[in-house]
């Protein structure tokens, strides 16, 4: 059936159940073989994650399956009447059209059939020969069968329902949409086509957390097969039933999700090293034998000589594992202890409140993740912290000796017409990285750019290569603050993991905006999250800790909303005795009643609550100080950091309960 080893599967021919298969595929770009005798198949109901380094040919394989390009060699088998839909990384739409028309373009053939059916129907109705004898009757029957098969009678309803499911407005112009919204439109266009195989190239790029979770649920519910390229490791874990890696021109299959792949991949590479070492040893022995003197020549075997020639050829064709990027940040002098402080800051754009009375302090060495939906104001909050935008209300204090390196997700810092050399080191061939003089060609080589590519213009690079170039430019400049706005888009998994290690070891300050959940989980030590209506809240811990704490807070808010006394806990106030006793205890919407005297025990409890709340707040502040002092506790003592985080959350729960109890007692005493 297929060649199977203990680690991965190299397909040798198609399965009778496969929707699509290709055997012995050959495809080259210049002198680089993207597909080198590769085999691949996909079966009904599979969700296959296609991974590999940037530029190895993943998008090319998707285009081959969709029929957009043809391989130079190889045998392709397609199931009868197979339909495929391809959603590229950067979807393109006709300018000036609305969202509904853009999605309906996916059903253009269905609309053509329906228009022809209506034309034939009118022709039959107007014909003097009578419908039963008309030669167009057979054509109308063919059109009716095809429309039935395509569910073409309700195409308009299908488009409208898909738009509603994706939260898209049908009358919006595509020219006015953000990158995330454009990706949703492209997905909607693909979904209405109801294909057998859905091909997705980087589907999570530009999507926020809610959109990614929605996409995960959608793909899990689809009956069609899905082949997708992504570097989102959590997405791969949730969706993939099989991982296929494109490595050195070969396609190797691993059953299971990404976590299972990682364990088996390590073993696979170890076995490959052992296998190659054995072959090299045998080749060396045979090379010694072939060079023996005249006595040995009489006993030489023609078959053995042919085997030696074959071993030489195999070794020459062997492609080594591609080197990884070598990252190193050029660090400047230390910044001041306080990077930035926001005090009751508010910012509006028109009627939209982006930030409302938010306060925070960023200390040297903090690694903060900014979380929220697209367009909520994460970039605005970053610019406030950096002093690039002034608030409408509140105060901003910026620290001293700040050297900022900014990674812009739109890559506006890159001039498409300039060469890579001029982009990294304009006007010179040498540069200094952490006190070491280095040639720009060598430095670009650390980021996997060959000397030939170094003189190429930026516009010739792929999305992933441009991100690598932007990182190279970013790290070449001395900095003690890294501001990274979506740095993970288009980066391959090995580069992502290396960037994670670099940021974890970095002693400066990191301000990170990302929708890569694994990346946030591994890098940040605190999170600032948007909570709606301009409200922001800071959480101690990484992405997973934020999920736990925000879910708990949301559950408590829902419980409070269902109780007779409604409290607002979106932003926890700092309270003392005077503010507690002066705070109103009215319950909105209740009729005024006569005062009810508290019992002796209830009055004692009410009198003691301010002190209890103050003590809990003091404990929280102490824990927060330990966790946020320099962030090192998360690396040096993970167990203690987890214990402190859990203790902080437990105090938070107790504090909310005390606040709720205080308001209940105050309400009972006032009873208005």
XYZ file of C-alpha atoms in Angstrom:
672
model
C 0.000 0.000 0.000
C 2.376 2.706 1.178
C 5.878 2.853 2.522
C 5.508 3.171 6.295
C 8.188 3.576 8.949
C 7.814 3.919 12.713
C 7.689 7.670 12.513
C 6.102 9.030 9.340
C 4.483 7.877 6.136
C 5.887 8.460 2.656
C 3.011 7.742 0.263
C 3.956 5.729 -2.816
C 0.587 5.596 -4.573
C -2.997 6.658 -4.032
C -5.592 4.973 -1.861
C -8.851 3.837 -3.525
C -10.664 6.169 -1.082
C -8.556 9.277 -1.752
C -10.112 12.424 -3.197
C -6.796 13.591 -4.610
C -3.355 12.065 -4.913
C -0.088 12.945 -6.593
C 2.854 10.571 -6.996
C 6.431 11.462 -7.921
C 5.740 15.206 -8.038
C 8.547 17.405 -9.359
C 8.520 21.192 -9.101
C 11.494 23.551 -9.054
C 11.936 27.287 -8.609
C 15.245 28.228 -10.180
C 17.847 25.782 -8.890
C 15.809 24.868 -5.780
C 13.595 21.768 -5.967
C 10.378 22.539 -4.062
C 8.925 19.091 -4.743
C 11.454 16.322 -5.388
C 9.636 13.082 -6.156
C 6.998 13.901 -3.521
C 3.876 11.814 -2.845
C 0.666 13.121 -1.299
C -2.967 12.130 -0.885
C -6.014 13.395 0.989
C -9.059 11.325 1.891
C -12.686 12.287 2.655
C -13.242 13.986 6.003
C -9.549 14.622 6.712
C -8.241 17.877 8.150
C -4.590 18.002 7.130
C -2.173 20.613 8.464
C 0.624 21.346 5.980
C 3.754 22.739 7.645
C 7.322 23.558 6.613
C 9.876 26.345 6.432
C 9.077 29.564 4.566
C 9.664 29.209 0.842
C 9.717 25.388 0.676
C 6.644 25.217 -1.595
C 3.568 24.808 0.640
C 1.485 27.357 -1.279
C 2.630 25.787 -4.542
C 1.238 22.411 -3.449
C -2.136 24.028 -2.648
C -2.169 25.611 -6.108
C -1.362 22.253 -7.741
C -4.299 20.610 -5.957
C -6.572 23.473 -6.994
C -5.359 23.256 -10.592
C -3.844 26.761 -10.682
C -0.385 25.447 -11.584
C 0.936 22.141 -12.879
C 3.928 20.159 -11.599
C 6.824 19.552 -13.947
C 6.370 15.813 -13.475
C 4.238 13.411 -11.474
C 1.039 11.377 -11.693
C -2.163 13.081 -10.473
C -5.376 11.226 -9.621
C -8.585 13.137 -8.844
C -11.904 11.698 -7.717
C -14.698 12.017 -10.248
C -16.415 15.441 -10.170
C -14.022 16.627 -7.436
C -14.486 20.281 -6.457
C -11.813 22.334 -4.665
C -11.749 25.894 -3.348
C -8.551 27.811 -2.586
C -8.375 30.721 -0.121
C -4.968 32.458 -0.540
C -3.009 34.308 2.161
C -3.959 37.698 0.742
C -7.406 37.432 -0.899
C -8.096 39.783 -3.825
C -11.513 41.152 -4.809
C -12.731 43.342 -7.621
C -12.507 46.978 -6.472
C -15.726 48.772 -5.673
C -17.970 45.749 -5.107
C -19.982 45.114 -1.952
C -19.518 42.154 0.391
C -22.608 40.310 -0.871
C -21.430 40.438 -4.494
C -17.903 39.414 -3.497
C -19.221 36.301 -1.747
C -21.736 35.561 -4.524
C -18.862 35.439 -7.033
C -18.156 31.982 -5.664
C -21.500 30.882 -7.152
C -20.993 32.557 -10.521
C -21.486 29.297 -12.452
C -24.663 28.523 -10.487
C -26.041 31.988 -11.281
C -25.242 31.445 -14.977
C -27.152 28.154 -14.950
C -30.118 29.778 -13.227
C -30.145 32.679 -15.712
C -30.090 30.213 -18.617
C -32.864 28.142 -17.012
C -35.069 31.244 -16.702
C -34.345 32.168 -20.317
C -35.287 28.685 -21.525
C -38.412 28.739 -19.370
C -39.566 32.046 -20.899
C -38.772 30.786 -24.391
C -40.922 27.701 -23.796
C -43.772 29.775 -22.413
C -43.746 32.084 -25.461
C -43.338 29.285 -28.020
C -46.338 28.570 -30.318
C -45.271 24.919 -30.619
C -46.218 24.148 -27.014
C -43.873 23.144 -24.229
C -44.286 19.393 -24.692
C -42.937 19.460 -28.261
C -40.285 22.155 -27.928
C -36.625 21.181 -28.627
C -35.507 23.286 -25.610
C -37.351 20.981 -23.223
C -34.407 18.588 -22.980
C -32.018 21.461 -22.222
C -34.318 22.717 -19.475
C -34.324 19.235 -17.920
C -30.497 19.128 -17.944
C -30.313 22.563 -16.339
C -32.870 21.585 -13.701
C -30.888 18.460 -12.719
C -27.651 20.433 -12.448
C -29.279 23.157 -10.357
C -30.775 20.499 -8.076
C -27.333 18.953 -7.614
C -25.789 22.340 -6.794
C -28.690 23.484 -4.601
C -28.799 26.429 -6.965
C -32.408 27.461 -6.383
C -31.586 29.002 -3.014
C -28.170 30.496 -3.735
C -29.246 33.979 -2.623
C -30.469 32.666 0.742
C -27.280 30.631 1.136
C -25.090 33.700 0.632
C -27.165 35.767 3.073
C -27.085 33.001 5.715
C -23.299 32.613 5.383
C -22.762 36.358 5.772
C -24.921 36.372 8.887
C -22.961 33.421 10.289
C -19.678 35.265 9.755
C -20.978 38.582 11.098
C -20.489 40.436 7.798
C -22.626 43.314 6.507
C -23.730 42.603 2.937
C -23.747 46.253 1.793
C -20.212 47.144 2.980
C -17.645 47.802 0.254
C -14.665 45.440 0.293
C -12.350 48.443 -0.234
C -13.284 49.683 3.259
C -12.595 46.412 5.112
C -9.662 45.525 7.372
C -7.364 42.568 6.716
C -9.330 40.379 9.155
C -12.663 41.275 7.567
C -11.297 40.578 4.073
C -10.182 37.141 5.240
C -13.740 36.494 6.514
C -15.192 37.525 3.145
C -12.810 35.143 1.373
C -13.828 32.333 3.736
C -17.512 33.119 3.138
C -16.976 32.943 -0.634
C -15.299 29.559 -0.226
C -17.980 28.181 2.109
C -20.941 28.961 -0.139
C -19.304 26.873 -2.869
C -19.588 23.702 -0.720
C -16.457 22.073 -2.144
C -15.078 18.578 -1.533
C -11.671 19.964 -0.493
C -11.194 23.353 1.167
C -7.650 24.709 0.711
C -6.628 27.418 3.204
C -3.324 29.310 3.086
C -2.576 30.932 6.472
C -6.267 31.285 7.458
C -5.556 32.728 10.932
C -3.465 35.683 9.729
C -5.163 39.000 10.641
C -7.857 37.214 12.684
C -8.384 38.005 16.377
C -8.958 35.384 19.102
C -12.735 35.304 18.757
C -12.477 34.930 14.973
C -9.896 32.146 15.289
C -12.089 30.262 17.764
C -15.054 30.734 15.437
C -13.002 29.389 12.511
C -11.942 26.365 14.564
C -15.580 25.536 15.380
C -16.541 26.005 11.720
C -13.837 23.702 10.357
C -14.655 21.031 12.941
C -18.280 21.064 11.755
C -17.531 20.836 8.017
C -18.085 17.591 6.153
C -15.595 18.450 3.431
C -11.899 17.702 3.686
C -9.590 20.553 4.642
C -5.943 21.091 3.747
C -4.510 24.155 5.453
C -1.145 25.873 5.792
C -0.589 27.581 9.130
C 2.103 28.357 11.689
C -0.437 28.683 14.525
C 0.499 25.749 16.757
C -2.652 25.897 18.892
C -4.810 25.987 15.734
C -2.951 22.922 14.436
C -3.513 21.132 17.743
C -7.248 21.849 17.724
C -8.012 21.150 14.051
C -5.561 18.751 12.414
C -6.216 15.028 12.203
C -2.911 14.624 10.342
C 0.246 16.718 9.942
C 2.121 16.676 6.639
C 5.555 18.278 6.592
C 7.188 19.513 3.410
C 10.881 18.980 4.137
C 13.675 19.102 1.524
C 11.295 18.349 -1.338
C 9.568 15.411 0.375
C 6.136 15.199 1.974
C 6.134 13.220 5.230
C 2.870 12.378 6.980
C 2.344 12.124 10.744
C -0.970 10.905 12.131
C -2.445 13.085 14.873
C -2.209 16.748 15.811
C 0.799 19.038 16.187
C 1.762 17.883 19.676
C 1.950 14.279 18.443
C 3.978 15.435 15.432
C 6.571 17.208 17.594
C 7.316 14.069 19.611
C 7.586 11.869 16.525
C 9.529 14.386 14.445
C 12.389 14.438 16.937
C 12.643 10.676 16.785
C 12.446 10.755 12.988
C 15.388 13.161 12.689
C 17.447 11.115 15.151
C 16.839 7.969 13.102
C 17.687 9.842 9.887
C 21.061 10.896 11.355
C 21.834 7.290 12.354
C 20.791 5.971 8.938
C 22.936 8.540 7.085
C 25.916 7.816 9.358
C 25.702 4.080 8.537
C 25.520 4.793 4.807
C 28.482 7.181 5.042
C 30.516 4.536 6.861
C 29.689 1.892 4.238
C 30.540 4.333 1.447
C 33.925 5.083 3.041
C 34.683 1.337 3.252
C 33.753 0.840 -0.407
C 35.893 3.819 -1.468
C 38.880 2.168 0.272
C 38.142 -1.149 -1.482
C 37.900 0.375 -4.958
C 41.345 1.974 -4.527
C 43.214 -1.242 -3.636
C 46.151 -2.470 -5.728
C 46.388 -4.757 -8.764
C 45.735 -7.927 -6.757
C 42.302 -6.674 -5.697
C 41.311 -5.641 -9.228
C 41.007 -9.283 -10.333
C 38.371 -9.934 -7.669
C 36.327 -6.818 -8.148
C 32.627 -7.415 -8.720
C 30.832 -5.419 -11.403
C 27.720 -5.412 -9.161
C 29.711 -4.044 -6.215
C 31.148 -1.273 -8.370
C 27.644 -0.352 -9.594
C 26.448 -0.298 -5.979
C 29.297 2.069 -5.076
C 28.346 4.407 -7.914
C 24.739 4.409 -6.693
C 25.817 5.214 -3.116
C 27.906 8.132 -4.401
C 24.904 9.476 -6.321
C 22.559 9.067 -3.325
C 24.940 10.950 -1.073
C 25.340 13.737 -3.612
C 21.541 14.115 -3.826
C 21.092 14.127 -0.064
C 19.637 17.442 1.071
C 20.631 18.613 4.493
C 18.232 20.048 7.047
C 17.988 23.793 6.483
C 19.805 25.888 9.065
C 17.700 27.878 11.487
C 17.719 31.646 11.793
C 20.372 32.987 14.193
C 18.804 35.791 16.199
C 20.598 38.231 18.467
C 19.314 41.582 19.689
C 21.671 44.554 19.770
C 21.032 45.870 23.283
C 21.536 49.481 24.353
C 22.053 50.952 27.820
C 19.456 50.168 30.459
C 16.358 52.302 30.556
C 14.990 53.949 33.671
C 13.153 51.755 36.171
C 9.760 53.073 35.058
C 9.090 52.842 31.315
C 5.694 54.535 31.269
C 2.828 55.347 33.592
C -0.791 56.006 32.600
C -3.074 57.671 35.153
C -6.837 57.679 34.410
C -6.161 57.969 30.683
C -9.039 58.273 28.194
C -8.973 58.442 24.388
C -11.823 58.830 21.922
C -12.046 58.864 18.143
C -15.299 60.581 17.255
C -18.075 58.827 19.180
C -15.933 55.728 19.741
C -14.385 55.455 23.218
C -11.166 53.486 22.702
C -9.746 53.840 26.231
C -11.718 54.956 29.284
C -10.001 55.947 32.546
C -7.264 53.331 32.348
C -4.241 53.340 34.667
C -1.138 51.174 34.546
C 2.609 51.280 35.143
C 5.124 49.565 32.858
C 8.388 48.697 34.613
C 11.783 47.880 33.130
C 11.923 44.191 32.165
C 8.139 43.750 31.863
C 6.916 41.501 29.071
C 3.321 42.556 28.424
C 0.868 41.088 25.931
C -1.958 43.268 24.556
C -5.121 41.304 23.850
C -8.387 42.273 22.204
C -10.437 42.103 18.991
C -9.247 43.814 15.803
C -9.892 47.541 15.899
C -10.402 47.723 19.669
C -7.444 50.079 20.188
C -4.390 47.964 21.024
C -2.102 50.019 18.779
C -3.520 53.254 20.237
C -2.767 52.027 23.759
C 0.782 51.160 22.686
C 1.283 54.644 21.229
C -0.003 56.223 24.439
C 2.560 54.226 26.423
C 5.312 55.358 24.047
C 4.242 59.020 24.106
C 3.411 59.048 20.378
C -0.284 59.869 21.018
C -1.631 62.278 23.623
C -4.690 61.297 25.702
C -7.926 63.294 25.751
C -7.994 62.986 29.553
C -5.577 61.788 32.204
C -1.820 61.943 32.534
C 1.049 60.065 30.866
C 4.565 59.916 32.322
C 7.284 58.572 29.999
C 10.484 57.123 31.476
C 14.080 58.069 30.737
C 16.779 56.661 28.415
C 14.279 54.776 26.229
C 15.629 53.247 23.008
C 12.679 51.741 21.170
C 12.707 49.201 18.338
C 9.296 48.976 16.656
C 8.052 45.995 14.605
C 5.137 47.192 12.459
C 2.711 44.514 11.216
C 2.096 46.510 8.006
C 5.869 46.568 7.261
C 5.714 50.270 6.311
C 9.379 50.583 7.361
C 10.401 48.506 4.326
C 10.934 50.273 1.002
C 9.981 47.759 -1.742
C 12.500 49.247 -4.179
C 15.567 49.138 -1.915
C 17.887 46.148 -1.736
C 18.184 44.013 1.386
C 21.683 45.389 2.044
C 20.510 49.018 1.912
C 17.547 48.181 4.138
C 19.757 46.743 6.887
C 22.849 48.948 6.590
C 22.273 52.019 4.385
C 25.480 53.553 3.185
C 27.875 50.938 4.590
C 28.872 47.286 4.440
C 29.815 46.840 8.090
C 27.673 46.990 11.207
C 28.139 46.500 14.937
C 26.045 43.985 16.912
C 26.628 43.974 20.696
C 30.164 45.277 20.276
C 31.093 42.846 17.473
C 31.823 44.163 13.959
C 29.996 42.164 11.310
C 29.627 42.341 7.538
C 26.073 42.972 6.367
C 26.174 39.922 4.037
C 27.121 37.701 6.986
C 24.406 39.284 9.137
C 21.773 38.663 6.456
C 23.029 35.080 6.248
C 22.050 34.676 9.911
C 18.485 35.343 8.764
C 18.755 32.759 5.923
C 19.282 35.276 3.100
C 21.906 34.101 0.612
C 24.485 36.555 -0.813
C 22.545 36.506 -4.110
C 19.304 37.509 -2.361
C 21.079 40.258 -0.408
C 21.254 42.482 -3.510
C 17.645 41.756 -4.536
C 14.892 44.335 -3.963
C 12.541 43.954 -1.011
C 9.566 43.585 -3.361
C 10.923 40.209 -4.533
C 10.507 38.669 -1.046
C 7.600 36.571 0.197
C 5.537 37.605 3.245
C 7.552 35.385 5.586
C 10.858 36.627 4.145
C 9.778 40.255 4.624
C 9.000 39.541 8.252
C 12.450 37.964 8.654
C 14.023 41.035 7.030
C 12.071 43.328 9.355
C 13.318 41.332 12.345
C 16.878 41.618 11.009
C 16.462 45.386 10.683
C 14.862 45.611 14.117
C 17.568 43.637 15.933
C 20.423 45.506 14.223
C 19.597 48.697 16.123
C 20.472 49.055 19.822
C 17.276 48.991 21.884
C 16.084 48.414 25.432
C 12.363 48.322 24.516
C 10.936 46.009 21.855
C 7.477 46.899 20.552
C 6.220 43.990 18.457
C 2.916 44.471 16.600
C 1.905 41.070 15.173
C 5.463 39.776 14.602
C 4.361 36.158 14.158
C 2.406 36.563 10.881
C 4.003 34.512 8.082
C 6.922 33.271 10.235
C 7.536 29.526 10.121
C 7.408 27.422 13.280
C 11.203 26.995 13.834
C 11.703 30.783 13.558
C 8.770 31.382 15.927
C 10.258 29.052 18.519
C 13.668 30.717 18.219
C 12.110 34.185 18.552
C 10.322 32.965 21.684
C 13.612 31.844 23.247
C 15.230 35.183 22.383
C 12.417 37.250 23.939
C 12.321 35.094 27.072
C 16.056 35.683 27.615
C 15.858 39.384 26.668
C 16.569 41.640 29.677
C 14.816 44.696 28.242
C 11.098 45.493 28.063
C 8.765 43.782 25.587
C 5.368 45.150 24.520
C 3.711 42.513 22.358
C 0.533 42.504 20.264
C -0.186 39.057 18.864
C -3.014 36.627 18.142
C -0.667 33.621 18.368
C -1.843 31.975 21.585
C 1.181 29.703 22.025
C 3.571 32.609 21.410
C 1.839 34.777 24.039
C 1.721 31.865 26.455
C 5.464 31.314 26.206
C 6.672 34.943 26.251
C 4.553 37.341 28.307
C 4.421 37.664 32.096
C 1.331 39.894 32.208
C -1.594 40.750 29.946
C -3.537 43.955 29.291
C -6.901 42.937 27.838
C -9.751 44.905 26.274
C -13.011 44.251 28.090
C -15.399 46.296 25.938
C -16.692 49.879 25.921
C -13.193 51.314 26.269
C -12.458 49.344 29.449
C -9.055 47.674 29.847
C -7.750 45.477 32.636
C -4.323 44.120 33.504
C -3.850 40.474 34.507
C -0.793 38.837 36.043
C 0.531 35.788 34.181
C 0.539 34.569 30.595
C -2.227 33.974 28.047
C -3.517 30.840 29.782
C -3.653 32.647 33.132
C -5.632 35.472 31.508
C -8.143 32.985 30.099
C -8.678 31.402 33.525
C -8.965 34.718 35.361
C -11.190 36.427 32.780
C -13.497 33.391 32.579
C -13.820 33.392 36.365
C -14.521 37.133 36.426
C -17.114 36.767 33.654
C -18.862 33.966 35.534
C -18.982 36.092 38.703
C -20.372 39.023 36.738
C -23.124 36.837 35.277
C -23.944 35.501 38.744
C -24.136 39.057 40.081
C -26.356 40.100 37.178
C -28.828 37.329 38.040
C -28.944 38.270 41.732
C -31.449 40.886 43.069
C -28.615 43.330 43.733
C -26.629 44.209 40.624
C -22.996 45.257 40.978
C -20.497 46.408 38.415
C -17.180 44.548 38.702
C -15.607 45.343 35.359
C -13.073 47.546 37.122
C -12.403 46.757 40.770
C -12.347 49.963 42.863
C -9.804 50.652 45.568
C -11.964 51.158 48.662
C -11.451 52.333 52.231
C -13.753 52.919 55.195
C -14.917 56.352 54.084
C -15.624 55.380 50.500
C -17.458 52.270 51.630
C -19.750 54.095 54.033
C -20.265 57.011 51.663
C -21.016 54.826 48.645
C -24.662 54.652 47.619
C -26.506 51.477 48.469
C -29.543 52.063 46.279
C -31.005 49.233 44.237
C -32.177 50.619 40.888
C -35.770 49.988 39.973
C -37.000 48.985 43.449
C -39.820 50.839 45.173
C -38.982 52.797 48.289
C -39.747 50.924 51.544
C -39.341 51.724 55.207
C -35.912 51.254 56.803
C -35.131 47.812 58.180
C -32.749 47.569 61.128
C -29.820 45.135 60.736
C -29.359 42.398 63.285
C -26.546 42.744 65.824
C -24.320 40.238 63.968
C -25.038 41.825 60.561
C -24.141 45.278 61.910
C -20.850 43.923 63.320
C -20.122 42.241 59.985
C -20.830 45.471 58.074
C -18.547 47.470 60.386
C -15.711 44.948 59.916
C -15.980 44.654 56.106
C -13.900 47.778 55.244
C -10.920 46.446 57.221
C -11.261 42.983 55.668
C -11.370 44.466 52.157
C -8.357 46.688 52.864
C -6.375 43.678 54.133
C -7.225 41.657 51.019
C -6.174 44.528 48.754
C -2.868 44.834 50.630
C -2.198 41.111 50.141
C -2.967 41.422 46.428
C -0.631 44.383 46.045
C 2.142 42.445 47.791
C 1.719 39.452 45.472
C 1.512 41.707 42.419
C 4.750 43.441 43.450
C 6.567 40.088 43.710
C 5.279 38.905 40.345
C 5.884 42.108 38.400
C 9.119 43.309 40.011
C 11.274 42.065 37.147
C 9.362 39.096 35.742
C 12.267 36.743 36.552
C 10.246 34.624 38.964
C 8.388 33.084 36.018
C 11.717 31.725 34.748
C 13.664 31.055 37.951
C 10.855 29.547 40.035
C 7.854 28.513 37.868
C 6.213 26.556 40.708
C 6.264 29.587 43.026
C 4.955 31.862 40.242
C 2.030 29.476 39.655
C 1.299 29.349 43.412
C 1.352 33.143 43.681
C -0.843 33.539 40.608
C -3.394 31.089 41.983
C -3.277 32.815 45.392
C -3.835 36.181 43.680
C -6.894 34.768 41.871
C -8.257 33.243 45.106
C -7.937 36.597 46.896
C -9.655 38.237 43.932
C -12.605 35.862 44.316
C -12.771 36.496 48.072
C -12.553 40.239 47.527
C -15.436 40.177 45.050
C -17.491 38.159 47.516
C -16.764 40.666 50.309
C -17.728 43.577 48.064
C -20.957 41.852 47.124
C -21.746 41.086 50.776
C -21.000 44.690 51.755
C -23.406 46.023 49.123
C -26.132 43.568 50.173
C -25.869 44.680 53.810
C -25.785 48.368 52.860
C -28.817 47.839 50.637
C -30.672 46.048 53.420
C -29.878 48.842 55.885
C -30.986 51.595 53.475
C -33.727 49.497 51.806
C -34.616 52.153 49.260
